[in-house]
Amino acid sequence: SGNVLLLTAVCADKDDDPANNTPLHLQQQLRPVPGVSAGSVSGGTPVSGGAWNSGIKVEGFVSKKRGDAMVYLTEITGDYFSTMQTPVLLGRTFDNRDQLNGGKVAIIGQTSAKRFFPNANPIGQQFYMPSRKEDGPPYEVMGVVTASK
């Protein structure tokens, strides 16, 4: 088990080339730094905050108490779970296929998998994140990971 360094970066608009002002560009710049064995980008981590919460709708899930359908979300790159040393238990992590296909995909924690899909394989299952007025497009579960660090 190695050490993990979390940092916050703000990509300024000072460069004329927008490709140089993206979180992915920062990730590419950090990888060659001596001592860096992995790097990823996320909108937040469990210890740093930055995630947001939302209620989700899952076909067949019946809420037993207030907040049962609430989950915490963040956007990440495909290397996030290996960087954070979080094992993928089922399915897979994000890769270029997901960006090319343009569909909504999600990796969920083991606790959410047991809560929302107790009698089914969660891979391939769908859930909705309701917008203010109606359901948005469905997200498809493509992976399940251990509890967040």
CSV table of N, CA and C in Angstrom, one decimal:
chain,number,residue,atom,x,y,z
A,1,SER,N,0.8,-1.2,0.0
A,1,SER,CA,0.0,0.0,0.0
A,1,SER,C,0.9,1.2,0.0
A,2,GLY,N,0.6,2.2,-0.9
A,2,GLY,CA,1.4,3.4,-1.0
A,2,GLY,C,0.7,4.6,-0.5
A,3,ASN,N,1.4,5.7,-0.6
A,3,ASN,CA,0.8,6.9,-0.1
A,3,ASN,C,0.0,7.6,-1.2
A,4,VAL,N,-1.0,8.4,-0.8
A,4,VAL,CA,-1.8,9.1,-1.7
A,4,VAL,C,-1.8,10.5,-1.3
A,5,LEU,N,-1.5,11.4,-2.3
A,5,LEU,CA,-1.5,12.8,-2.2
A,5,LEU,C,-2.7,13.4,-2.9
A,6,LEU,N,-3.5,14.1,-2.2
A,6,LEU,CA,-4.7,14.8,-2.8
A,6,LEU,C,-4.3,16.3,-2.9
A,7,LEU,N,-4.6,16.8,-4.1
A,7,LEU,CA,-4.4,18.2,-4.3
A,7,LEU,C,-5.6,18.8,-5.1
A,8,THR,N,-5.7,20.1,-4.8
A,8,THR,CA,-6.8,20.9,-5.6
A,8,THR,C,-6.1,21.7,-6.6
A,9,ALA,N,-6.6,21.7,-7.8
A,9,ALA,CA,-6.0,22.5,-8.9
A,9,ALA,C,-7.1,23.3,-9.5
A,10,VAL,N,-6.8,24.5,-9.8
A,10,VAL,CA,-7.7,25.4,-10.6
A,10,VAL,C,-7.1,25.6,-11.9
A,11,CYS,N,-7.8,25.2,-13.0
A,11,CYS,CA,-7.3,25.4,-14.3
A,11,CYS,C,-7.6,26.8,-14.8
A,12,ALA,N,-6.7,27.7,-14.9
A,12,ALA,CA,-6.9,29.0,-15.3
A,12,ALA,C,-7.1,29.1,-16.8
A,13,ASP,N,-7.7,30.2,-17.3
A,13,ASP,CA,-7.9,30.4,-18.7
A,13,ASP,C,-6.8,31.3,-19.3
A,14,LYS,N,-5.6,31.3,-18.8
A,14,LYS,CA,-4.6,32.2,-19.3
A,14,LYS,C,-3.9,31.7,-20.5
A,15,ASP,N,-4.0,30.4,-20.8
A,15,ASP,CA,-3.4,29.8,-22.0
A,15,ASP,C,-4.3,29.9,-23.2
A,16,ASP,N,-3.8,30.2,-24.3
A,16,ASP,CA,-4.6,30.3,-25.5
A,16,ASP,C,-5.2,29.0,-26.0
A,17,ASP,N,-4.5,27.9,-25.6
A,17,ASP,CA,-4.9,26.6,-26.0
A,17,ASP,C,-5.8,25.9,-24.9
A,18,PRO,N,-7.1,25.8,-25.1
A,18,PRO,CA,-8.0,25.3,-24.1
A,18,PRO,C,-7.6,23.8,-23.7
A,19,ALA,N,-6.9,23.1,-24.6
A,19,ALA,CA,-6.5,21.7,-24.2
A,19,ALA,C,-5.5,21.7,-23.1
A,20,ASN,N,-4.8,22.8,-22.9
A,20,ASN,CA,-3.8,22.9,-21.8
A,20,ASN,C,-4.5,23.3,-20.5
A,21,ASN,N,-5.7,23.6,-20.4
A,21,ASN,CA,-6.4,24.0,-19.2
A,21,ASN,C,-7.4,23.0,-18.7
A,22,THR,N,-7.2,21.8,-19.0
A,22,THR,CA,-8.1,20.8,-18.5
A,22,THR,C,-7.6,19.9,-17.4
A,23,PRO,N,-8.4,19.3,-16.6
A,23,PRO,CA,-7.9,18.4,-15.6
A,23,PRO,C,-7.1,17.2,-16.1
A,24,LEU,N,-7.5,16.8,-17.3
A,24,LEU,CA,-6.8,15.6,-17.9
A,24,LEU,C,-5.4,16.1,-18.3
A,25,HIS,N,-5.2,17.3,-18.8
A,25,HIS,CA,-3.9,17.8,-19.1
A,25,HIS,C,-3.0,17.8,-17.8
A,26,LEU,N,-3.6,18.3,-16.7
A,26,LEU,CA,-2.9,18.3,-15.5
A,26,LEU,C,-2.5,16.9,-15.1
A,27,GLN,N,-3.4,15.9,-15.3
A,27,GLN,CA,-3.0,14.5,-15.0
A,27,GLN,C,-1.9,14.0,-15.8
A,28,GLN,N,-1.8,14.4,-17.1
A,28,GLN,CA,-0.7,14.0,-17.9
A,28,GLN,C,0.6,14.6,-17.5
A,29,GLN,N,0.5,15.9,-17.0
A,29,GLN,CA,1.7,16.6,-16.6
A,29,GLN,C,2.3,16.0,-15.3
A,30,LEU,N,1.5,15.5,-14.4
A,30,LEU,CA,1.9,14.9,-13.2
A,30,LEU,C,2.5,13.5,-13.3
A,31,ARG,N,2.1,12.7,-14.2
A,31,ARG,CA,2.5,11.3,-14.3
A,31,ARG,C,4.0,11.2,-14.4
A,32,PRO,N,4.7,12.0,-15.2
A,32,PRO,CA,6.2,11.8,-15.2
A,32,PRO,C,7.0,12.3,-14.0
A,33,VAL,N,6.3,12.9,-13.1
A,33,VAL,CA,7.0,13.4,-11.9
A,33,VAL,C,7.6,12.2,-11.1
A,34,PRO,N,8.9,12.3,-10.7
A,34,PRO,CA,9.5,11.2,-10.0
A,34,PRO,C,8.7,10.9,-8.7
A,35,GLY,N,8.5,9.6,-8.5
A,35,GLY,CA,7.8,9.2,-7.3
A,35,GLY,C,6.3,9.1,-7.5
A,36,VAL,N,5.7,9.6,-8.6
A,36,VAL,CA,4.3,9.5,-8.9
A,36,VAL,C,4.1,8.2,-9.6
A,37,SER,N,3.3,7.3,-9.0
A,37,SER,CA,3.1,6.0,-9.7
A,37,SER,C,1.7,5.9,-10.3
A,38,ALA,N,0.8,6.8,-9.9
A,38,ALA,CA,-0.5,6.8,-10.5
A,38,ALA,C,-1.1,8.2,-10.3
A,39,GLY,N,-2.1,8.6,-11.2
A,39,GLY,CA,-2.7,9.8,-11.1
A,39,GLY,C,-4.1,9.8,-11.7
A,40,SER,N,-5.0,10.5,-11.1
A,40,SER,CA,-6.3,10.6,-11.7
A,40,SER,C,-7.0,11.9,-11.3
A,41,VAL,N,-8.1,12.2,-11.9
A,41,VAL,CA,-8.8,13.4,-11.7
A,41,VAL,C,-10.2,13.1,-11.1
A,42,SER,N,-10.6,13.8,-10.1
A,42,SER,CA,-12.0,13.6,-9.6
A,42,SER,C,-12.6,15.0,-9.2
A,43,GLY,N,-13.9,15.0,-9.2
A,43,GLY,CA,-14.5,16.2,-8.7
A,43,GLY,C,-14.5,16.3,-7.2
A,44,GLY,N,-14.1,15.3,-6.5
A,44,GLY,CA,-14.0,15.3,-5.1
A,44,GLY,C,-13.6,13.9,-4.6
A,45,THR,N,-13.2,13.7,-3.4
A,45,THR,CA,-13.0,12.4,-2.8
A,45,THR,C,-13.8,12.3,-1.5
A,46,PRO,N,-13.9,11.2,-0.9
A,46,PRO,CA,-14.6,11.1,0.3
A,46,PRO,C,-14.0,11.9,1.5
A,47,VAL,N,-12.6,12.0,1.4
A,47,VAL,CA,-12.0,12.8,2.5
A,47,VAL,C,-11.9,14.3,2.2
A,48,SER,N,-11.9,14.7,0.9
A,48,SER,CA,-11.8,16.1,0.6
A,48,SER,C,-13.1,16.8,0.3
A,49,GLY,N,-14.2,16.1,0.2
A,49,GLY,CA,-15.4,16.7,-0.1
A,49,GLY,C,-15.5,17.0,-1.6
A,50,GLY,N,-16.4,17.8,-2.0
A,50,GLY,CA,-16.5,18.1,-3.5
A,50,GLY,C,-17.6,17.2,-4.1
A,51,ALA,N,-18.0,16.2,-3.5
A,51,ALA,CA,-19.0,15.3,-4.0
A,51,ALA,C,-20.4,16.0,-3.8
A,52,TRP,N,-21.4,15.6,-4.5
A,52,TRP,CA,-22.7,16.1,-4.2
A,52,TRP,C,-23.6,14.9,-4.0
A,53,ASN,N,-24.8,15.2,-3.3
A,53,ASN,CA,-25.7,14.1,-3.1
A,53,ASN,C,-27.0,14.3,-3.9
A,54,SER,N,-27.6,13.2,-4.2
A,54,SER,CA,-28.8,13.2,-5.0
A,54,SER,C,-29.6,12.0,-4.7
A,55,GLY,N,-30.9,12.1,-4.7
A,55,GLY,CA,-31.8,10.9,-4.7
A,55,GLY,C,-31.8,10.3,-6.1
A,56,ILE,N,-31.8,9.0,-6.1
A,56,ILE,CA,-31.9,8.3,-7.4
A,56,ILE,C,-33.2,7.4,-7.4
A,57,LYS,N,-33.6,7.1,-8.6
A,57,LYS,CA,-34.7,6.2,-8.8
A,57,LYS,C,-34.2,4.9,-9.4
A,58,VAL,N,-34.6,3.8,-8.7
A,58,VAL,CA,-34.2,2.4,-9.2
A,58,VAL,C,-35.5,1.6,-9.3
A,59,GLU,N,-35.7,1.0,-10.5
A,59,GLU,CA,-36.9,0.2,-10.7
A,59,GLU,C,-36.9,-0.9,-9.6
A,60,GLY,N,-38.0,-1.1,-8.9
A,60,GLY,CA,-38.2,-2.1,-7.9
A,60,GLY,C,-37.7,-1.7,-6.5
A,61,PHE,N,-37.0,-0.6,-6.4
A,61,PHE,CA,-36.5,-0.2,-5.1
A,61,PHE,C,-37.6,0.6,-4.4
A,62,VAL,N,-38.0,0.2,-3.2
A,62,VAL,CA,-39.0,0.9,-2.4
A,62,VAL,C,-38.3,1.4,-1.1
A,63,SER,N,-38.3,2.7,-1.0
A,63,SER,CA,-37.7,3.4,0.1
A,63,SER,C,-38.4,3.1,1.4
A,64,LYS,N,-37.7,2.7,2.4
A,64,LYS,CA,-38.3,2.3,3.7
A,64,LYS,C,-38.3,3.5,4.7
A,65,LYS,N,-37.3,4.4,4.5
A,65,LYS,CA,-37.2,5.6,5.3
A,65,LYS,C,-36.7,6.8,4.5
A,66,ARG,N,-36.8,7.9,5.0
A,66,ARG,CA,-36.3,9.1,4.3
A,66,ARG,C,-34.8,9.0,4.1
A,67,GLY,N,-34.4,9.3,2.9
A,67,GLY,CA,-32.9,9.3,2.7
A,67,GLY,C,-32.4,7.9,2.1
A,68,ASP,N,-33.3,6.9,2.1
A,68,ASP,CA,-32.8,5.6,1.6
A,68,ASP,C,-32.3,5.7,0.2
A,69,ALA,N,-32.9,6.5,-0.6
A,69,ALA,CA,-32.5,6.6,-2.1
A,69,ALA,C,-31.4,7.7,-2.3
A,70,MET,N,-30.8,8.2,-1.3
A,70,MET,CA,-29.8,9.3,-1.4
A,70,MET,C,-28.4,8.6,-1.6
A,71,VAL,N,-27.7,9.2,-2.6
A,71,VAL,CA,-26.3,8.7,-2.8
A,71,VAL,C,-25.4,9.9,-3.0
A,72,TYR,N,-24.1,9.7,-2.8
A,72,TYR,CA,-23.1,10.7,-3.0
A,72,TYR,C,-22.4,10.4,-4.3
A,73,LEU,N,-22.2,11.5,-5.1
A,73,LEU,CA,-21.7,11.3,-6.5
A,73,LEU,C,-20.5,12.2,-6.7
A,74,THR,N,-19.7,11.8,-7.6
A,74,THR,CA,-18.6,12.7,-8.1
A,74,THR,C,-18.2,12.2,-9.5
A,75,GLU,N,-17.6,13.1,-10.2
A,75,GLU,CA,-17.0,12.7,-11.5
A,75,GLU,C,-15.6,12.3,-11.4
A,76,ILE,N,-15.2,11.3,-12.1
A,76,ILE,CA,-13.8,10.8,-12.0
A,76,ILE,C,-13.3,10.3,-13.3
A,77,THR,N,-12.0,10.2,-13.4
A,77,THR,CA,-11.4,9.5,-14.6
A,77,THR,C,-11.2,8.0,-14.3
A,78,GLY,N,-10.9,7.3,-15.3
A,78,GLY,CA,-10.8,5.8,-15.2
A,78,GLY,C,-9.7,5.3,-14.3
A,79,ASP,N,-8.7,6.1,-14.0
A,79,ASP,CA,-7.6,5.6,-13.1
A,79,ASP,C,-7.9,5.9,-11.6
A,80,TYR,N,-9.0,6.5,-11.3
A,80,TYR,CA,-9.3,6.9,-10.0
A,80,TYR,C,-9.2,5.8,-9.0
A,81,PHE,N,-9.8,4.7,-9.3
A,81,PHE,CA,-9.9,3.6,-8.3
A,81,PHE,C,-8.5,2.9,-8.1
A,82,SER,N,-7.7,2.8,-9.1
A,82,SER,CA,-6.4,2.3,-8.9
A,82,SER,C,-5.5,3.3,-8.2
A,83,THR,N,-5.7,4.6,-8.5
A,83,THR,CA,-4.9,5.6,-7.7
A,83,THR,C,-5.3,5.6,-6.3
A,84,MET,N,-6.5,5.4,-5.9
A,84,MET,CA,-7.0,5.4,-4.6
A,84,MET,C,-6.9,4.0,-3.9
A,85,GLN,N,-6.3,3.1,-4.7
A,85,GLN,CA,-6.1,1.7,-4.2
A,85,GLN,C,-7.5,1.1,-3.7
A,86,THR,N,-8.5,1.3,-4.5
A,86,THR,CA,-9.8,0.8,-4.2
A,86,THR,C,-10.2,-0.3,-5.2
A,87,PRO,N,-10.3,-1.5,-4.7
A,87,PRO,CA,-10.5,-2.7,-5.6
A,87,PRO,C,-11.9,-2.6,-6.3
A,88,VAL,N,-11.9,-3.0,-7.6
A,88,VAL,CA,-13.1,-3.2,-8.3
A,88,VAL,C,-13.6,-4.6,-8.1
A,89,LEU,N,-14.8,-4.8,-7.5
A,89,LEU,CA,-15.2,-6.1,-7.1
A,89,LEU,C,-16.0,-6.8,-8.3
A,90,LEU,N,-16.7,-6.0,-9.0
A,90,LEU,CA,-17.5,-6.6,-10.2
A,90,LEU,C,-17.4,-5.6,-11.3
A,91,GLY,N,-17.4,-6.1,-12.5
A,91,GLY,CA,-17.4,-5.2,-13.7
A,91,GLY,C,-16.1,-4.6,-14.0
A,92,ARG,N,-16.1,-3.4,-14.4
A,92,ARG,CA,-14.9,-2.7,-14.8
A,92,ARG,C,-15.0,-1.2,-14.4
A,93,THR,N,-13.8,-0.5,-14.6
A,93,THR,CA,-13.8,0.9,-14.4
A,93,THR,C,-14.0,1.6,-15.7
A,94,PHE,N,-14.0,3.0,-15.7
A,94,PHE,CA,-14.2,3.7,-16.9
A,94,PHE,C,-13.0,3.6,-17.8
A,95,ASP,N,-13.3,3.7,-19.1
A,95,ASP,CA,-12.2,3.8,-20.1
A,95,ASP,C,-12.7,4.6,-21.3
A,96,ASN,N,-11.9,4.6,-22.4
A,96,ASN,CA,-12.2,5.4,-23.6
A,96,ASN,C,-13.5,5.0,-24.2
A,97,ARG,N,-13.9,3.8,-24.1
A,97,ARG,CA,-15.2,3.3,-24.7
A,97,ARG,C,-16.4,4.2,-24.2
A,98,ASP,N,-16.3,4.5,-22.9
A,98,ASP,CA,-17.4,5.2,-22.3
A,98,ASP,C,-17.5,6.6,-22.8
A,99,GLN,N,-16.4,7.3,-23.1
A,99,GLN,CA,-16.5,8.6,-23.7
A,99,GLN,C,-17.0,8.6,-25.1
A,100,LEU,N,-16.5,7.5,-25.9
A,100,LEU,CA,-16.9,7.4,-27.3
A,100,LEU,C,-18.4,7.1,-27.4
A,101,ASN,N,-18.9,6.2,-26.6
A,101,ASN,CA,-20.3,5.8,-26.7
A,101,ASN,C,-21.3,6.9,-26.2
A,102,GLY,N,-20.8,7.8,-25.3
A,102,GLY,CA,-21.6,8.9,-24.9
A,102,GLY,C,-22.7,8.6,-24.0
A,103,GLY,N,-22.9,7.3,-23.6
A,103,GLY,CA,-24.0,6.9,-22.7
A,103,GLY,C,-23.6,7.3,-21.2
A,104,LYS,N,-24.6,7.3,-20.4
A,104,LYS,CA,-24.3,7.6,-19.0
A,104,LYS,C,-24.0,6.3,-18.3
A,105,VAL,N,-22.8,6.2,-17.7
A,105,VAL,CA,-22.4,5.0,-16.9
A,105,VAL,C,-22.0,5.4,-15.5
A,106,ALA,N,-22.0,4.4,-14.7
A,106,ALA,CA,-21.7,4.7,-13.3
A,106,ALA,C,-21.0,3.5,-12.6
A,107,ILE,N,-20.1,3.7,-11.7
A,107,ILE,CA,-19.5,2.7,-10.8
A,107,ILE,C,-20.1,3.0,-9.5
A,108,ILE,N,-20.6,2.0,-8.8
A,108,ILE,CA,-21.2,2.2,-7.5
A,108,ILE,C,-20.5,1.5,-6.4
A,109,GLY,N,-20.7,1.9,-5.2
A,109,GLY,CA,-20.0,1.2,-4.1
A,109,GLY,C,-20.8,-0.1,-3.7
A,110,GLN,N,-20.1,-0.9,-3.0
A,110,GLN,CA,-20.7,-2.2,-2.6
A,110,GLN,C,-21.9,-2.0,-1.7
A,111,THR,N,-21.9,-1.0,-0.9
A,111,THR,CA,-23.1,-0.8,0.0
A,111,THR,C,-24.3,-0.4,-0.9
A,112,SER,N,-24.1,0.5,-1.9
A,112,SER,CA,-25.2,0.9,-2.8
A,112,SER,C,-25.7,-0.3,-3.6
A,113,ALA,N,-24.8,-1.2,-4.0
A,113,ALA,CA,-25.2,-2.4,-4.8
A,113,ALA,C,-26.1,-3.3,-4.0
A,114,LYS,N,-25.7,-3.5,-2.7
A,114,LYS,CA,-26.6,-4.3,-1.9
A,114,LYS,C,-27.9,-3.7,-1.5
A,115,ARG,N,-27.9,-2.3,-1.4
A,115,ARG,CA,-29.2,-1.6,-1.1
A,115,ARG,C,-30.1,-1.6,-2.2
A,116,PHE,N,-29.6,-1.3,-3.4
A,116,PHE,CA,-30.5,-1.1,-4.6
A,116,PHE,C,-30.8,-2.3,-5.4
A,117,PHE,N,-29.8,-3.3,-5.4
A,117,PHE,CA,-30.0,-4.5,-6.2
A,117,PHE,C,-29.7,-5.7,-5.4
A,118,PRO,N,-30.4,-5.9,-4.3
A,118,PRO,CA,-30.1,-7.0,-3.3
A,118,PRO,C,-30.2,-8.4,-3.9
A,119,ASN,N,-31.0,-8.6,-4.9
A,119,ASN,CA,-31.2,-10.0,-5.4
A,119,ASN,C,-30.8,-10.1,-6.9
A,120,ALA,N,-30.0,-9.2,-7.3
A,120,ALA,CA,-29.6,-9.2,-8.7
A,120,ALA,C,-28.1,-8.8,-8.9
A,121,ASN,N,-27.6,-9.2,-10.0
A,121,ASN,CA,-26.2,-8.7,-10.4
A,121,ASN,C,-26.4,-7.2,-10.7
A,122,PRO,N,-25.7,-6.3,-10.1
A,122,PRO,CA,-25.9,-4.9,-10.4
A,122,PRO,C,-25.3,-4.5,-11.7
A,123,ILE,N,-24.4,-5.2,-12.3
A,123,ILE,CA,-23.8,-4.9,-13.6
A,123,ILE,C,-24.9,-4.9,-14.7
A,124,GLY,N,-25.0,-3.7,-15.4
A,124,GLY,CA,-26.1,-3.6,-16.4
A,124,GLY,C,-27.4,-3.1,-15.9
A,125,GLN,N,-27.5,-3.0,-14.6
A,125,GLN,CA,-28.8,-2.4,-14.0
A,125,GLN,C,-28.8,-0.9,-14.3
A,126,GLN,N,-29.9,-0.3,-14.3
A,126,GLN,CA,-30.0,1.1,-14.5
A,126,GLN,C,-30.7,1.9,-13.3
A,127,PHE,N,-30.3,3.2,-13.2
A,127,PHE,CA,-30.9,4.0,-12.3
A,127,PHE,C,-31.1,5.4,-12.9
A,128,TYR,N,-31.9,6.2,-12.3
A,128,TYR,CA,-32.2,7.5,-12.8
A,128,TYR,C,-31.9,8.5,-11.7
A,129,MET,N,-31.3,9.7,-12.2
A,129,MET,CA,-31.1,10.8,-11.3
A,129,MET,C,-32.2,11.8,-11.7
A,130,PRO,N,-33.2,12.0,-10.9
A,130,PRO,CA,-34.3,12.9,-11.3
A,130,PRO,C,-33.7,14.3,-11.4
A,131,SER,N,-34.1,15.0,-12.4
A,131,SER,CA,-33.8,16.4,-12.5
A,131,SER,C,-34.9,17.2,-11.7
A,132,ARG,N,-34.9,18.5,-11.8
A,132,ARG,CA,-35.9,19.2,-11.1
A,132,ARG,C,-37.4,18.9,-11.5
A,133,LYS,N,-37.6,18.6,-12.8
A,133,LYS,CA,-38.9,18.4,-13.3
A,133,LYS,C,-39.2,17.0,-13.8
A,134,GLU,N,-38.2,16.3,-14.2
A,134,GLU,CA,-38.4,15.0,-14.8
A,134,GLU,C,-37.2,14.1,-14.7
A,135,ASP,N,-37.3,12.9,-15.0
A,135,ASP,CA,-36.2,12.0,-15.0
A,135,ASP,C,-35.2,12.3,-16.1
A,136,GLY,N,-33.9,12.3,-15.8
A,136,GLY,CA,-32.9,12.4,-16.9
A,136,GLY,C,-32.7,11.1,-17.5
A,137,PRO,N,-31.7,11.0,-18.4
A,137,PRO,CA,-31.4,9.7,-19.0
A,137,PRO,C,-30.9,8.7,-18.0
A,138,PRO,N,-31.1,7.4,-18.2
A,138,PRO,CA,-30.7,6.4,-17.2
A,138,PRO,C,-29.2,6.3,-17.2
A,139,TYR,N,-28.6,5.9,-16.1
A,139,TYR,CA,-27.2,5.6,-15.9
A,139,TYR,C,-27.2,4.1,-15.8
A,140,GLU,N,-26.2,3.5,-16.5
A,140,GLU,CA,-26.0,2.0,-16.4
A,140,GLU,C,-24.8,1.7,-15.5
A,141,VAL,N,-25.1,0.8,-14.6
A,141,VAL,CA,-24.0,0.4,-13.7
A,141,VAL,C,-23.0,-0.5,-14.4
A,142,MET,N,-21.8,-0.1,-14.4
A,142,MET,CA,-20.7,-0.9,-15.1
A,142,MET,C,-19.7,-1.5,-14.2
A,143,GLY,N,-19.7,-1.1,-12.9
A,143,GLY,CA,-18.7,-1.6,-11.9
A,143,GLY,C,-19.2,-1.4,-10.5
A,144,VAL,N,-18.7,-2.2,-9.6
A,144,VAL,CA,-18.9,-2.1,-8.2
A,144,VAL,C,-17.6,-2.1,-7.5
A,145,VAL,N,-17.4,-1.2,-6.6
A,145,VAL,CA,-16.1,-1.1,-5.8
A,145,VAL,C,-16.3,-1.3,-4.3
A,146,THR,N,-15.3,-1.5,-3.6
A,146,THR,CA,-15.4,-1.6,-2.2
A,146,THR,C,-15.7,-0.3,-1.6
A,147,ALA,N,-15.9,-0.2,-0.3
A,147,ALA,CA,-16.2,1.0,0.4
A,147,ALA,C,-15.1,2.1,0.1
A,148,SER,N,-15.6,3.3,-0.1
A,148,SER,CA,-14.7,4.4,-0.4
A,148,SER,C,-13.7,4.7,0.7
A,149,LYS,N,-12.5,5.2,0.2
A,149,LYS,CA,-11.5,5.6,1.2
A,149,LYS,C,-11.6,7.1,1.3
